[in-house]
Coordinates of N, CA and C in Angstrom, one line a residue:
M1 N 34.5 -8.1 -7.0 CA 34.7 -6.7 -8.2 C 35.1 -8.3 -9.3
S2 N 34.4 -7.7 -10.2 CA 35.0 -8.5 -11.4 C 35.9 -7.8 -11.7
A3 N 37.0 -8.1 -13.1 CA 38.1 -6.5 -13.2 C 37.7 -6.4 -14.8
H4 N 36.0 -6.3 -15.1 CA 36.2 -5.4 -16.1 C 35.3 -4.0 -16.6
C5 N 36.1 -3.5 -17.6 CA 35.9 -2.5 -17.3 C 34.4 -1.8 -18.6
R6 N 32.9 -1.4 -18.0 CA 31.6 -1.0 -18.3 C 31.6 -0.3 -19.5
L7 N 32.5 0.3 -19.8 CA 32.5 1.3 -21.3 C 33.8 0.5 -22.9
T8 N 34.3 0.7 -21.7 CA 36.1 0.3 -23.0 C 36.1 -1.3 -23.0
G9 N 35.2 -2.6 -22.1 CA 35.7 -3.4 -21.7 C 36.6 -3.9 -21.8
A10 N 37.9 -3.5 -20.5 CA 39.2 -3.7 -20.6 C 39.0 -4.7 -19.1
Q11 N 39.7 -5.9 -20.1 CA 39.4 -7.0 -18.8 C 41.6 -7.7 -19.2
P12 N 41.4 -8.2 -17.9 CA 42.6 -9.1 -17.5 C 43.0 -9.5 -18.1
G13 N 44.6 -9.3 -18.7 CA 45.6 -9.9 -19.6 C 46.5 -10.4 -18.7
F14 N 46.9 -12.2 -19.4 CA 47.9 -12.8 -18.5 C 49.0 -12.6 -19.4
G15 N 49.7 -13.7 -18.6 CA 51.6 -13.9 -19.2 C 52.2 -14.6 -17.8
N16 N 53.4 -14.8 -17.8 CA 54.1 -15.4 -16.5 C 55.5 -14.4 -15.9
N17 N 55.2 -14.5 -14.9 CA 56.3 -14.1 -13.6 C 57.7 -14.7 -14.1
I18 N 58.7 -14.1 -14.8 CA 59.8 -15.1 -14.8 C 61.0 -14.5 -13.6
S19 N 61.6 -15.6 -13.1 CA 62.1 -15.6 -11.8 C 63.7 -15.4 -12.7
H20 N 64.9 -15.2 -11.3 CA 66.0 -14.8 -11.8 C 65.9 -16.3 -12.0
S21 N 65.9 -17.3 -11.8 CA 66.4 -19.0 -12.2 C 65.9 -18.6 -13.7
H22 N 65.4 -18.1 -14.5 CA 64.2 -18.1 -15.8 C 62.9 -19.2 -15.3
R23 N 62.4 -19.3 -14.0 CA 60.9 -20.0 -14.2 C 60.2 -19.2 -15.0
R24 N 59.2 -20.0 -14.6 CA 57.7 -19.4 -15.7 C 57.0 -19.5 -14.9
T25 N 56.0 -18.4 -13.9 CA 55.0 -19.4 -13.6 C 53.4 -18.1 -13.9
S26 N 52.6 -18.6 -13.7 CA 51.4 -17.5 -14.5 C 51.2 -16.5 -13.7
R27 N 50.7 -14.8 -13.9 CA 50.1 -13.9 -13.1 C 49.3 -13.5 -14.3
R28 N 48.4 -12.7 -13.6 CA 47.6 -11.7 -14.7 C 47.8 -10.3 -14.3
F29 N 47.1 -9.3 -15.1 CA 47.6 -8.0 -15.9 C 46.1 -7.5 -15.2
D30 N 46.0 -6.6 -14.5 CA 44.4 -6.2 -14.5 C 44.4 -5.2 -14.4
P31 N 43.3 -4.7 -14.8 CA 43.0 -3.0 -15.5 C 42.8 -2.2 -14.1
N32 N 43.0 -1.3 -14.0 CA 42.7 -0.2 -12.9 C 40.8 0.2 -13.1
I33 N 40.3 -1.0 -12.3 CA 39.1 -0.9 -12.0 C 39.2 0.3 -11.0
Q34 N 38.1 0.5 -11.0 CA 37.2 2.0 -9.9 C 35.8 2.0 -10.0
R35 N 35.0 2.3 -9.1 CA 34.1 2.2 -8.9 C 33.3 3.6 -8.7
K36 N 32.5 4.5 -10.0 CA 32.6 5.6 -9.6 C 30.9 5.9 -9.3
R37 N 30.8 7.0 -9.5 CA 29.2 7.1 -9.2 C 28.6 8.7 -9.8
Y38 N 27.7 8.9 -10.7 CA 27.5 9.6 -11.6 C 26.4 10.2 -11.9
W39 N 26.1 11.5 -12.1 CA 24.9 11.5 -12.1 C 24.8 12.3 -13.8
L40 N 23.2 11.5 -13.4 CA 22.7 11.5 -14.7 C 21.2 12.6 -15.2
P41 N 21.7 13.2 -15.6 CA 20.9 14.5 -15.2 C 19.6 14.1 -16.1
S42 N 19.7 13.5 -17.3 CA 18.0 13.0 -18.0 C 17.2 12.2 -17.5
E43 N 18.2 11.1 -17.0 CA 17.3 9.9 -16.0 C 16.9 10.6 -14.5
G44 N 17.5 11.7 -13.8 CA 17.0 12.3 -12.8 C 17.9 11.2 -11.6
R45 N 19.1 10.7 -11.5 CA 19.2 9.8 -11.1 C 21.5 9.9 -10.8
H46 N 21.5 9.1 -9.9 CA 23.0 8.7 -10.0 C 22.5 7.3 -10.3
V47 N 24.6 7.0 -11.9 CA 24.5 5.8 -11.3 C 25.9 5.5 -11.6
R48 N 25.9 4.1 -10.8 CA 27.4 4.0 -10.3 C 28.5 3.4 -11.2
L49 N 29.0 3.8 -11.5 CA 29.5 2.5 -13.1 C 31.0 1.5 -12.5
T50 N 31.2 1.0 -13.5 CA 32.3 0.4 -13.1 C 33.5 0.1 -13.9
L51 N 34.8 1.1 -14.1 CA 35.0 2.0 -15.2 C 36.6 1.5 -14.2
S52 N 37.5 1.5 -16.3 CA 38.8 1.5 -15.7 C 38.9 3.5 -16.0
A53 N 40.4 3.3 -15.2 CA 41.0 4.6 -14.9 C 41.0 5.1 -16.4
R54 N 41.4 4.5 -17.4 CA 41.5 5.3 -18.6 C 39.4 5.5 -19.2
A55 N 38.8 4.9 -19.0 CA 37.6 5.5 -19.3 C 37.1 6.2 -18.0
I56 N 37.1 7.0 -17.2 CA 37.1 7.9 -16.4 C 37.0 9.0 -17.2
K57 N 39.0 8.8 -18.0 CA 39.1 10.0 -18.4 C 38.8 10.1 -19.7
T58 N 37.9 9.0 -20.4 CA 36.8 9.0 -21.9 C 35.7 10.0 -21.3
V59 N 35.1 8.8 -19.7 CA 33.8 10.0 -19.5 C 33.9 11.4 -19.2
D60 N 35.1 12.3 -18.8 CA 35.4 13.5 -18.7 C 35.4 13.8 -20.4
T61 N 35.7 13.1 -21.2 CA 35.9 14.5 -22.4 C 34.2 13.7 -22.8
I62 N 33.6 13.3 -23.0 CA 33.0 12.5 -23.6 C 30.7 13.5 -23.4
G63 N 31.2 13.4 -21.8 CA 30.2 12.8 -21.1 C 29.6 12.1 -20.4
I64 N 28.7 12.1 -19.4 CA 28.1 10.6 -19.0 C 27.0 10.6 -19.7
E65 N 26.5 11.1 -20.7 CA 25.2 11.1 -21.3 C 26.0 10.1 -22.3
A66 N 26.4 10.0 -23.3 CA 27.4 9.9 -24.4 C 27.5 8.3 -24.0
A67 N 28.9 8.6 -22.1 CA 28.8 7.1 -21.9 C 28.2 6.6 -21.5
V68 N 27.2 6.7 -21.0 CA 25.9 5.4 -21.0 C 25.6 5.2 -21.8
A69 N 25.5 6.2 -23.0 CA 24.8 5.1 -24.7 C 26.0 4.1 -25.2
R70 N 27.0 4.3 -24.7 CA 28.2 3.7 -25.0 C 27.8 2.8 -24.7
V71 N 28.1 1.9 -23.3 CA 27.7 1.5 -22.5 C 26.7 0.2 -22.3
R72 N 25.4 1.2 -22.8 CA 23.8 0.9 -22.9 C 24.5 -0.6 -24.6
A73 N 24.2 0.8 -25.3 CA 25.3 -0.3 -26.7 C 26.1 -1.1 -26.9
R74 N 26.9 -1.1 -25.9 CA 27.7 -2.7 -25.4 C 26.2 -4.3 -24.5
G75 N 25.0 -3.7 -24.8 CA 24.7 -4.3 -24.0 C 24.8 -4.8 -22.7
V76 N 25.6 -3.7 -21.7 CA 25.2 -3.5 -20.6 C 24.4 -3.0 -19.4
K77 N 23.5 -3.4 -18.4 CA 22.1 -2.3 -18.4 C 23.0 -1.8 -17.1
V78 N 22.5 -0.9 -17.0 CA 22.3 0.6 -16.0 C 21.7 1.1 -15.5

């Protein structure tokens, strides 16, 4: 599963692990991505969205209809 949020666009950040001896190796900071299923009343069907934990809280606040409108405005198929 891709580590991208469909609502907020959150994606992995990159940095370094730094050991005790101060050697640096690459690492990746992944967003907390979850697959969540919502009922979309306007279309009479369920939609499954790949969202970050922060985006799930946003959907709870603004509602699924507004969230799907934002996802579609980003050019992502729902």
